[in-house]
JSON list of C-alpha atoms in Angstrom, two decimals:
[
{"chain": "A", "resi": 1, "resn": "HIS", "atom": "CA", "xyz": [72.60, 144.31, -6.59]},
{"chain": "A", "resi": 2, "resn": "PRO", "atom": "CA", "xyz": [72.47, 142.94, -10.17]},
{"chain": "A", "resi": 3, "resn": "THR", "atom": "CA", "xyz": [74.40, 139.82, -11.14]},
{"chain": "A", "resi": 4, "resn": "THR", "atom": "CA", "xyz": [76.94, 140.19, -13.95]},
{"chain": "A", "resi": 5, "resn": "CYS", "atom": "CA", "xyz": [77.49, 137.71, -16.80]},
{"chain": "A", "resi": 6, "resn": "MET", "atom": "CA", "xyz": [80.79, 135.85, -16.44]},
{"chain": "A", "resi": 7, "resn": "ALA", "atom": "CA", "xyz": [81.90, 136.86, -19.92]},
{"chain": "A", "resi": 8, "resn": "ALA", "atom": "CA", "xyz": [81.02, 140.47, -19.19]},
{"chain": "A", "resi": 9, "resn": "ARG", "atom": "CA", "xyz": [83.11, 140.37, -16.01]},
{"chain": "A", "resi": 10, "resn": "ALA", "atom": "CA", "xyz": [86.17, 139.08, -17.85]},
{"chain": "A", "resi": 11, "resn": "ALA", "atom": "CA", "xyz": [85.74, 141.58, -20.66]},
{"chain": "A", "resi": 12, "resn": "SER", "atom": "CA", "xyz": [84.79, 144.59, -18.54]},
{"chain": "A", "resi": 13, "resn": "ARG", "atom": "CA", "xyz": [88.32, 145.97, -18.58]},
{"chain": "A", "resi": 14, "resn": "SER", "atom": "CA", "xyz": [88.57, 145.89, -22.38]},
{"chain": "A", "resi": 15, "resn": "ARG", "atom": "CA", "xyz": [85.06, 147.02, -23.35]},
{"chain": "A", "resi": 16, "resn": "SER", "atom": "CA", "xyz": [83.37, 150.32, -22.89]},
{"chain": "A", "resi": 17, "resn": "PRO", "atom": "CA", "xyz": [80.42, 150.68, -20.49]},
{"chain": "A", "resi": 18, "resn": "SER", "atom": "CA", "xyz": [78.20, 151.38, -23.52]},
{"chain": "A", "resi": 19, "resn": "GLY", "atom": "CA", "xyz": [78.47, 147.67, -24.45]},
{"chain": "A", "resi": 20, "resn": "THR", "atom": "CA", "xyz": [76.79, 146.55, -21.24]},
{"chain": "A", "resi": 21, "resn": "VAL", "atom": "CA", "xyz": [73.09, 145.86, -20.95]},
{"chain": "A", "resi": 22, "resn": "GLN", "atom": "CA", "xyz": [70.95, 145.57, -17.85]},
{"chain": "A", "resi": 23, "resn": "ILE", "atom": "CA", "xyz": [68.14, 143.04, -18.21]},
{"chain": "A", "resi": 24, "resn": "SER", "atom": "CA", "xyz": [65.17, 142.43, -15.94]},
{"chain": "A", "resi": 25, "resn": "VAL", "atom": "CA", "xyz": [64.10, 138.80, -15.57]},
{"chain": "A", "resi": 26, "resn": "PHE", "atom": "CA", "xyz": [60.50, 137.83, -14.80]},
{"chain": "A", "resi": 27, "resn": "TRP", "atom": "CA", "xyz": [58.84, 134.46, -14.16]},
{"chain": "A", "resi": 28, "resn": "ALA", "atom": "CA", "xyz": [56.72, 133.84, -17.26]},
{"chain": "A", "resi": 29, "resn": "PHE", "atom": "CA", "xyz": [53.61, 132.60, -15.46]},
{"chain": "A", "resi": 30, "resn": "SER", "atom": "CA", "xyz": [53.45, 134.86, -12.41]},
{"chain": "A", "resi": 31, "resn": "GLY", "atom": "CA", "xyz": [55.04, 137.98, -13.89]},
{"chain": "A", "resi": 32, "resn": "GLU", "atom": "CA", "xyz": [57.09, 138.36, -10.70]},
{"chain": "A", "resi": 33, "resn": "GLU", "atom": "CA", "xyz": [60.55, 139.83, -11.17]},
{"chain": "A", "resi": 34, "resn": "CYS", "atom": "CA", "xyz": [63.17, 137.33, -10.06]},
{"chain": "A", "resi": 35, "resn": "ALA", "atom": "CA", "xyz": [66.47, 138.98, -11.08]},
{"chain": "A", "resi": 36, "resn": "LYS", "atom": "CA", "xyz": [68.29, 141.86, -12.68]},
{"chain": "A", "resi": 37, "resn": "VAL", "atom": "CA", "xyz": [71.45, 140.94, -14.55]},
{"chain": "A", "resi": 38, "resn": "THR", "atom": "CA", "xyz": [74.10, 143.00, -16.27]},
{"chain": "A", "resi": 39, "resn": "CYS", "atom": "CA", "xyz": [75.85, 141.50, -19.29]},
{"chain": "A", "resi": 40, "resn": "ASN", "atom": "CA", "xyz": [77.74, 142.60, -22.35]},
{"chain": "A", "resi": 41, "resn": "ALA", "atom": "CA", "xyz": [75.75, 142.91, -25.58]},
{"chain": "A", "resi": 42, "resn": "ALA", "atom": "CA", "xyz": [78.21, 140.44, -27.16]},
{"chain": "A", "resi": 43, "resn": "ASP", "atom": "CA", "xyz": [77.52, 137.78, -24.48]},
{"chain": "A", "resi": 44, "resn": "THR", "atom": "CA", "xyz": [75.50, 134.74, -25.50]},
{"chain": "A", "resi": 45, "resn": "MET", "atom": "CA", "xyz": [72.11, 133.65, -24.21]},
{"chain": "A", "resi": 46, "resn": "GLU", "atom": "CA", "xyz": [74.02, 130.84, -22.47]},
{"chain": "A", "resi": 47, "resn": "ALA", "atom": "CA", "xyz": [76.00, 133.45, -20.48]},
{"chain": "A", "resi": 48, "resn": "LEU", "atom": "CA", "xyz": [72.75, 135.25, -19.65]},
{"chain": "A", "resi": 49, "resn": "LEU", "atom": "CA", "xyz": [71.22, 131.99, -18.43]},
{"chain": "A", "resi": 50, "resn": "ALA", "atom": "CA", "xyz": [74.29, 131.35, -16.24]},
{"chain": "A", "resi": 51, "resn": "ALA", "atom": "CA", "xyz": [73.95, 134.85, -14.74]},
{"chain": "A", "resi": 52, "resn": "ILE", "atom": "CA", "xyz": [70.23, 134.25, -14.11]},
{"chain": "A", "resi": 53, "resn": "ARG", "atom": "CA", "xyz": [71.04, 130.94, -12.37]},
{"chain": "A", "resi": 54, "resn": "GLU", "atom": "CA", "xyz": [73.60, 132.71, -10.19]},
{"chain": "A", "resi": 55, "resn": "ALA", "atom": "CA", "xyz": [71.17, 135.49, -9.31]},
{"chain": "A", "resi": 56, "resn": "THR", "atom": "CA", "xyz": [68.20, 133.23, -8.54]},
{"chain": "A", "resi": 57, "resn": "GLY", "atom": "CA", "xyz": [69.96, 130.14, -7.19]},
{"chain": "A", "resi": 58, "resn": "GLU", "atom": "CA", "xyz": [67.84, 128.03, -9.57]},
{"chain": "A", "resi": 59, "resn": "THR", "atom": "CA", "xyz": [69.12, 124.54, -10.33]},
{"chain": "A", "resi": 60, "resn": "ALA", "atom": "CA", "xyz": [66.16, 123.37, -12.45]},
{"chain": "A", "resi": 61, "resn": "ARG", "atom": "CA", "xyz": [66.19, 123.40, -16.25]},
{"chain": "A", "resi": 62, "resn": "LEU", "atom": "CA", "xyz": [65.30, 126.92, -17.39]},
{"chain": "A", "resi": 63, "resn": "GLN", "atom": "CA", "xyz": [64.21, 128.46, -20.68]},
{"chain": "A", "resi": 64, "resn": "VAL", "atom": "CA", "xyz": [64.60, 132.16, -21.45]},
{"chain": "A", "resi": 65, "resn": "ILE", "atom": "CA", "xyz": [61.87, 133.70, -23.61]},
{"chain": "A", "resi": 66, "resn": "VAL", "atom": "CA", "xyz": [62.56, 136.89, -25.56]},
{"chain": "A", "resi": 67, "resn": "ASP", "atom": "CA", "xyz": [59.58, 138.53, -27.27]},
{"chain": "A", "resi": 68, "resn": "SER", "atom": "CA", "xyz": [57.60, 135.26, -27.32]},
{"chain": "A", "resi": 69, "resn": "ARG", "atom": "CA", "xyz": [60.43, 133.24, -28.85]},
{"chain": "A", "resi": 70, "resn": "LYS", "atom": "CA", "xyz": [63.07, 130.82, -27.57]},
{"chain": "A", "resi": 71, "resn": "PRO", "atom": "CA", "xyz": [66.49, 132.10, -28.67]},
{"chain": "A", "resi": 72, "resn": "ARG", "atom": "CA", "xyz": [69.36, 129.69, -29.32]},
{"chain": "A", "resi": 73, "resn": "LEU", "atom": "CA", "xyz": [71.92, 129.46, -26.51]},
{"chain": "A", "resi": 74, "resn": "SER", "atom": "CA", "xyz": [74.64, 130.56, -28.95]},
{"chain": "A", "resi": 75, "resn": "GLU", "atom": "CA", "xyz": [72.75, 133.72, -29.97]},
{"chain": "A", "resi": 76, "resn": "THR", "atom": "CA", "xyz": [74.22, 136.97, -28.66]},
{"chain": "A", "resi": 77, "resn": "LEU", "atom": "CA", "xyz": [72.15, 139.31, -26.55]},
{"chain": "A", "resi": 78, "resn": "SER", "atom": "CA", "xyz": [72.54, 141.97, -29.22]},
{"chain": "A", "resi": 79, "resn": "ALA", "atom": "CA", "xyz": [71.27, 139.61, -31.95]},
{"chain": "A", "resi": 80, "resn": "ALA", "atom": "CA", "xyz": [68.31, 138.73, -29.71]},
{"chain": "A", "resi": 81, "resn": "GLY", "atom": "CA", "xyz": [67.43, 142.44, -29.56]},
{"chain": "A", "resi": 82, "resn": "LEU", "atom": "CA", "xyz": [68.28, 142.83, -25.86]},
{"chain": "A", "resi": 83, "resn": "LYS", "atom": "CA", "xyz": [69.52, 146.19, -24.63]},
{"chain": "A", "resi": 84, "resn": "THR", "atom": "CA", "xyz": [69.50, 148.08, -21.35]},
{"chain": "A", "resi": 85, "resn": "GLY", "atom": "CA", "xyz": [65.97, 148.14, -20.01]},
{"chain": "A", "resi": 86, "resn": "SER", "atom": "CA", "xyz": [64.97, 144.95, -21.83]},
{"chain": "A", "resi": 87, "resn": "SER", "atom": "CA", "xyz": [63.17, 142.21, -20.00]},
{"chain": "A", "resi": 88, "resn": "VAL", "atom": "CA", "xyz": [63.00, 138.46, -20.56]},
{"chain": "A", "resi": 89, "resn": "ALA", "atom": "CA", "xyz": [60.62, 135.82, -19.31]},
{"chain": "A", "resi": 90, "resn": "LEU", "atom": "CA", "xyz": [61.88, 132.73, -17.52]},
{"chain": "A", "resi": 91, "resn": "VAL", "atom": "CA", "xyz": [60.24, 129.31, -17.58]},
{"chain": "A", "resi": 92, "resn": "ARG", "atom": "CA", "xyz": [61.16, 126.42, -15.28]},
{"chain": "A", "resi": 93, "resn": "LEU", "atom": "CA", "xyz": [61.15, 123.25, -17.40]},
{"chain": "A", "resi": 94, "resn": "LYS", "atom": "CA", "xyz": [60.33, 119.75, -16.26]},
{"chain": "A", "resi": 95, "resn": "PRO", "atom": "CA", "xyz": [63.38, 117.65, -15.49]},
{"chain": "A", "resi": 96, "resn": "LEU", "atom": "CA", "xyz": [64.54, 115.22, -18.16]},
{"chain": "A", "resi": 97, "resn": "ARG", "atom": "CA", "xyz": [63.88, 111.68, -17.01]},
{"chain": "A", "resi": 98, "resn": "ILE", "atom": "CA", "xyz": [64.01, 108.15, -18.36]},
{"chain": "A", "resi": 99, "resn": "VAL", "atom": "CA", "xyz": [61.87, 105.21, -17.23]},
{"chain": "A", "resi": 100, "resn": "THR", "atom": "CA", "xyz": [63.23, 101.67, -17.43]},
{"chain": "A", "resi": 101, "resn": "ALA", "atom": "CA", "xyz": [61.54, 98.28, -17.09]},
{"chain": "A", "resi": 102, "resn": "SER", "atom": "CA", "xyz": [63.35, 95.62, -15.06]},
{"chain": "A", "resi": 103, "resn": "ASP", "atom": "CA", "xyz": [63.46, 91.85, -14.66]},
{"chain": "A", "resi": 104, "resn": "ASP", "atom": "CA", "xyz": [63.06, 92.24, -10.88]},
{"chain": "A", "resi": 105, "resn": "GLY", "atom": "CA", "xyz": [59.41, 93.36, -11.18]},
{"chain": "A", "resi": 106, "resn": "THR", "atom": "CA", "xyz": [60.12, 97.07, -10.87]},
{"chain": "A", "resi": 107, "resn": "ALA", "atom": "CA", "xyz": [60.28, 100.09, -13.14]},
{"chain": "A", "resi": 108, "resn": "MET", "atom": "CA", "xyz": [62.70, 102.88, -12.30]},
{"chain": "A", "resi": 109, "resn": "ILE", "atom": "CA", "xyz": [62.66, 106.58, -13.09]},
{"chain": "A", "resi": 110, "resn": "TRP", "atom": "CA", "xyz": [66.11, 108.12, -13.61]},
{"chain": "A", "resi": 111, "resn": "SER", "atom": "CA", "xyz": [67.28, 111.73, -13.73]},
{"chain": "A", "resi": 112, "resn": "CYS", "atom": "CA", "xyz": [69.08, 112.54, -16.99]},
{"chain": "A", "resi": 113, "resn": "ASN", "atom": "CA", "xyz": [70.87, 115.39, -15.19]},
{"chain": "A", "resi": 114, "resn": "THR", "atom": "CA", "xyz": [72.37, 113.33, -12.38]},
{"chain": "A", "resi": 115, "resn": "GLY", "atom": "CA", "xyz": [72.15, 109.75, -13.64]},
{"chain": "A", "resi": 116, "resn": "GLN", "atom": "CA", "xyz": [70.58, 108.80, -10.31]},
{"chain": "A", "resi": 117, "resn": "ALA", "atom": "CA", "xyz": [67.40, 106.80, -9.75]},
{"chain": "A", "resi": 118, "resn": "VAL", "atom": "CA", "xyz": [64.71, 109.14, -8.42]},
{"chain": "A", "resi": 119, "resn": "GLN", "atom": "CA", "xyz": [61.79, 106.73, -8.05]},
{"chain": "A", "resi": 120, "resn": "THR", "atom": "CA", "xyz": [61.29, 102.95, -7.96]},
{"chain": "A", "resi": 121, "resn": "LEU", "atom": "CA", "xyz": [57.85, 101.66, -8.95]},
{"chain": "A", "resi": 122, "resn": "ARG", "atom": "CA", "xyz": [57.18, 98.41, -7.06]},
{"chain": "A", "resi": 123, "resn": "GLY", "atom": "CA", "xyz": [54.10, 96.21, -7.31]},
{"chain": "A", "resi": 124, "resn": "HIS", "atom": "CA", "xyz": [54.44, 93.67, -10.12]},
{"chain": "A", "resi": 125, "resn": "SER", "atom": "CA", "xyz": [55.19, 90.06, -9.20]},
{"chain": "A", "resi": 126, "resn": "ASP", "atom": "CA", "xyz": [57.18, 89.25, -12.34]},
{"chain": "A", "resi": 127, "resn": "LYS", "atom": "CA", "xyz": [59.33, 90.99, -14.98]},
{"chain": "A", "resi": 128, "resn": "VAL", "atom": "CA", "xyz": [58.18, 94.43, -16.10]},
{"chain": "A", "resi": 129, "resn": "MET", "atom": "CA", "xyz": [58.24, 94.19, -19.88]},
{"chain": "A", "resi": 130, "resn": "THR", "atom": "CA", "xyz": [57.49, 97.82, -20.82]},
{"chain": "A", "resi": 131, "resn": "ALA", "atom": "CA", "xyz": [57.25, 101.21, -19.14]},
{"chain": "A", "resi": 132, "resn": "TYR", "atom": "CA", "xyz": [56.15, 104.51, -20.71]},
{"chain": "A", "resi": 133, "resn": "PHE", "atom": "CA", "xyz": [55.62, 108.07, -19.51]},
{"chain": "A", "resi": 134, "resn": "SER", "atom": "CA", "xyz": [52.27, 109.76, -20.12]},
{"chain": "A", "resi": 135, "resn": "PRO", "atom": "CA", "xyz": [52.41, 112.77, -22.47]},
{"chain": "A", "resi": 136, "resn": "ALA", "atom": "CA", "xyz": [52.46, 115.10, -19.44]},
{"chain": "A", "resi": 137, "resn": "SER", "atom": "CA", "xyz": [55.18, 112.95, -17.79]},
{"chain": "A", "resi": 138, "resn": "ASP", "atom": "CA", "xyz": [53.19, 112.82, -14.54]},
{"chain": "A", "resi": 139, "resn": "GLU", "atom": "CA", "xyz": [52.21, 109.15, -14.88]},
{"chain": "A", "resi": 140, "resn": "VAL", "atom": "CA", "xyz": [53.91, 105.95, -16.01]},
{"chain": "A", "resi": 141, "resn": "VAL", "atom": "CA", "xyz": [52.16, 102.90, -17.42]},
{"chain": "A", "resi": 142, "resn": "THR", "atom": "CA", "xyz": [53.80, 99.49, -17.03]},
{"chain": "A", "resi": 143, "resn": "ALA", "atom": "CA", "xyz": [53.02, 96.01, -18.36]},
{"chain": "A", "resi": 144, "resn": "SER", "atom": "CA", "xyz": [54.34, 92.91, -16.66]},
{"chain": "A", "resi": 145, "resn": "ARG", "atom": "CA", "xyz": [54.88, 89.27, -17.39]},
{"chain": "A", "resi": 146, "resn": "ASP", "atom": "CA", "xyz": [52.58, 88.68, -14.38]},
{"chain": "A", "resi": 147, "resn": "GLY", "atom": "CA", "xyz": [49.73, 89.66, -16.72]},
{"chain": "A", "resi": 148, "resn": "SER", "atom": "CA", "xyz": [48.92, 93.04, -15.19]},
{"chain": "A", "resi": 149, "resn": "ALA", "atom": "CA", "xyz": [49.22, 96.61, -16.34]},
{"chain": "A", "resi": 150, "resn": "LYS", "atom": "CA", "xyz": [49.53, 99.50, -13.87]},
{"chain": "A", "resi": 151, "resn": "ILE", "atom": "CA", "xyz": [49.32, 103.26, -14.05]},
{"chain": "A", "resi": 152, "resn": "TRP", "atom": "CA", "xyz": [51.64, 104.98, -11.56]},
{"chain": "A", "resi": 153, "resn": "ASP", "atom": "CA", "xyz": [51.77, 108.49, -10.15]},
{"chain": "A", "resi": 154, "resn": "VAL", "atom": "CA", "xyz": [55.34, 109.69, -10.79]},
{"chain": "A", "resi": 155, "resn": "ALA", "atom": "CA", "xyz": [55.45, 112.05, -7.79]},
{"chain": "A", "resi": 156, "resn": "SER", "atom": "CA", "xyz": [54.36, 109.50, -5.19]},
{"chain": "A", "resi": 157, "resn": "GLY", "atom": "CA", "xyz": [55.49, 106.26, -6.85]},
{"chain": "A", "resi": 158, "resn": "GLU", "atom": "CA", "xyz": [52.09, 104.74, -6.05]},
{"chain": "A", "resi": 159, "resn": "ALA", "atom": "CA", "xyz": [50.05, 102.70, -8.51]},
{"chain": "A", "resi": 160, "resn": "HIS", "atom": "CA", "xyz": [46.68, 104.39, -8.75]},
{"chain": "A", "resi": 161, "resn": "LEU", "atom": "CA", "xyz": [45.23, 101.94, -11.27]},
{"chain": "A", "resi": 162, "resn": "SER", "atom": "CA", "xyz": [45.97, 98.24, -11.59]},
{"chain": "A", "resi": 163, "resn": "LEU", "atom": "CA", "xyz": [44.48, 96.20, -14.38]},
{"chain": "A", "resi": 164, "resn": "PRO", "atom": "CA", "xyz": [44.80, 92.48, -13.74]},
{"chain": "A", "resi": 165, "resn": "SER", "atom": "CA", "xyz": [44.72, 90.29, -16.82]},
{"chain": "A", "resi": 166, "resn": "GLN", "atom": "CA", "xyz": [43.37, 86.83, -17.47]},
{"chain": "A", "resi": 167, "resn": "THR", "atom": "CA", "xyz": [46.17, 86.42, -19.99]},
{"chain": "A", "resi": 168, "resn": "PRO", "atom": "CA", "xyz": [49.65, 85.81, -18.59]},
{"chain": "A", "resi": 169, "resn": "ASN", "atom": "CA", "xyz": [52.77, 87.35, -20.12]},
{"chain": "A", "resi": 170, "resn": "THR", "atom": "CA", "xyz": [51.44, 90.83, -20.89]},
{"chain": "A", "resi": 171, "resn": "GLN", "atom": "CA", "xyz": [54.21, 92.20, -23.10]},
{"chain": "A", "resi": 172, "resn": "ASP", "atom": "CA", "xyz": [53.21, 95.73, -24.04]},
{"chain": "A", "resi": 173, "resn": "THR", "atom": "CA", "xyz": [50.68, 98.51, -23.54]},
{"chain": "A", "resi": 174, "resn": "ALA", "atom": "CA", "xyz": [48.49, 100.41, -25.99]},
{"chain": "A", "resi": 175, "resn": "SER", "atom": "CA", "xyz": [45.59, 102.84, -25.81]},
{"chain": "A", "resi": 176, "resn": "SER", "atom": "CA", "xyz": [42.57, 104.04, -27.73]},
{"chain": "A", "resi": 177, "resn": "LYS", "atom": "CA", "xyz": [42.61, 107.05, -30.01]},
{"chain": "A", "resi": 178, "resn": "GLN", "atom": "CA", "xyz": [40.56, 109.02, -27.49]},
{"chain": "A", "resi": 179, "resn": "SER", "atom": "CA", "xyz": [43.13, 108.54, -24.74]},
{"chain": "A", "resi": 180, "resn": "PRO", "atom": "CA", "xyz": [45.99, 110.99, -24.22]},
{"chain": "A", "resi": 181, "resn": "TRP", "atom": "CA", "xyz": [48.22, 107.92, -23.78]},
{"chain": "A", "resi": 182, "resn": "ASN", "atom": "CA", "xyz": [48.01, 107.25, -27.53]},
{"chain": "A", "resi": 183, "resn": "LEU", "atom": "CA", "xyz": [50.37, 110.19, -28.03]},
{"chain": "A", "resi": 184, "resn": "MET", "atom": "CA", "xyz": [53.22, 108.25, -26.46]},
{"chain": "A", "resi": 185, "resn": "SER", "atom": "CA", "xyz": [55.93, 107.00, -28.69]},
{"chain": "A", "resi": 186, "resn": "ARG", "atom": "CA", "xyz": [57.79, 103.74, -28.24]},
{"chain": "A", "resi": 187, "resn": "SER", "atom": "CA", "xyz": [60.50, 105.80, -26.62]},
{"chain": "A", "resi": 188, "resn": "ALA", "atom": "CA", "xyz": [60.42, 106.08, -22.85]},
{"chain": "A", "resi": 189, "resn": "TYR", "atom": "CA", "xyz": [62.48, 109.29, -22.91]},
{"chain": "A", "resi": 190, "resn": "ARG", "atom": "CA", "xyz": [60.59, 112.39, -21.69]}
]
């Protein structure tokens, strides 16, 4: 049983059936069909995404791909070229997170969606001065006033590399040009 876009439901009494479109939704990487949704051609991509969420029960960040492009959420289905029989690809995006450095010797990873702390990185004996995500957002590097730098696994919260320093008061981290870490900006927002 296909899910219907909210806007299409509200407008179904005033619009003709010819304005509705049935769209098949597939996971981009596996090619597995995950939903069929029925919307109105005048509905936006945002309404389509809401219908896909309802049909799949997905709570993660999602991106709809239409003909190898990412349409704007305000774009109508008609403007995106979607009609009955069309299909779209669906990509599950990584969650938006922020990492913070703290005076208590920890770094914390926060969910931008909920505002809740999702991971506390413990192991420094003094203030954590800086914390950065790796380009893939699967690791965090920290530098502490205790003189050490650590690389943490985001999923487990465990430090898998600890670099003690002979110099106290390590204030920041940097990397060589050959390292993927050099792609990090000063921003800790990923």
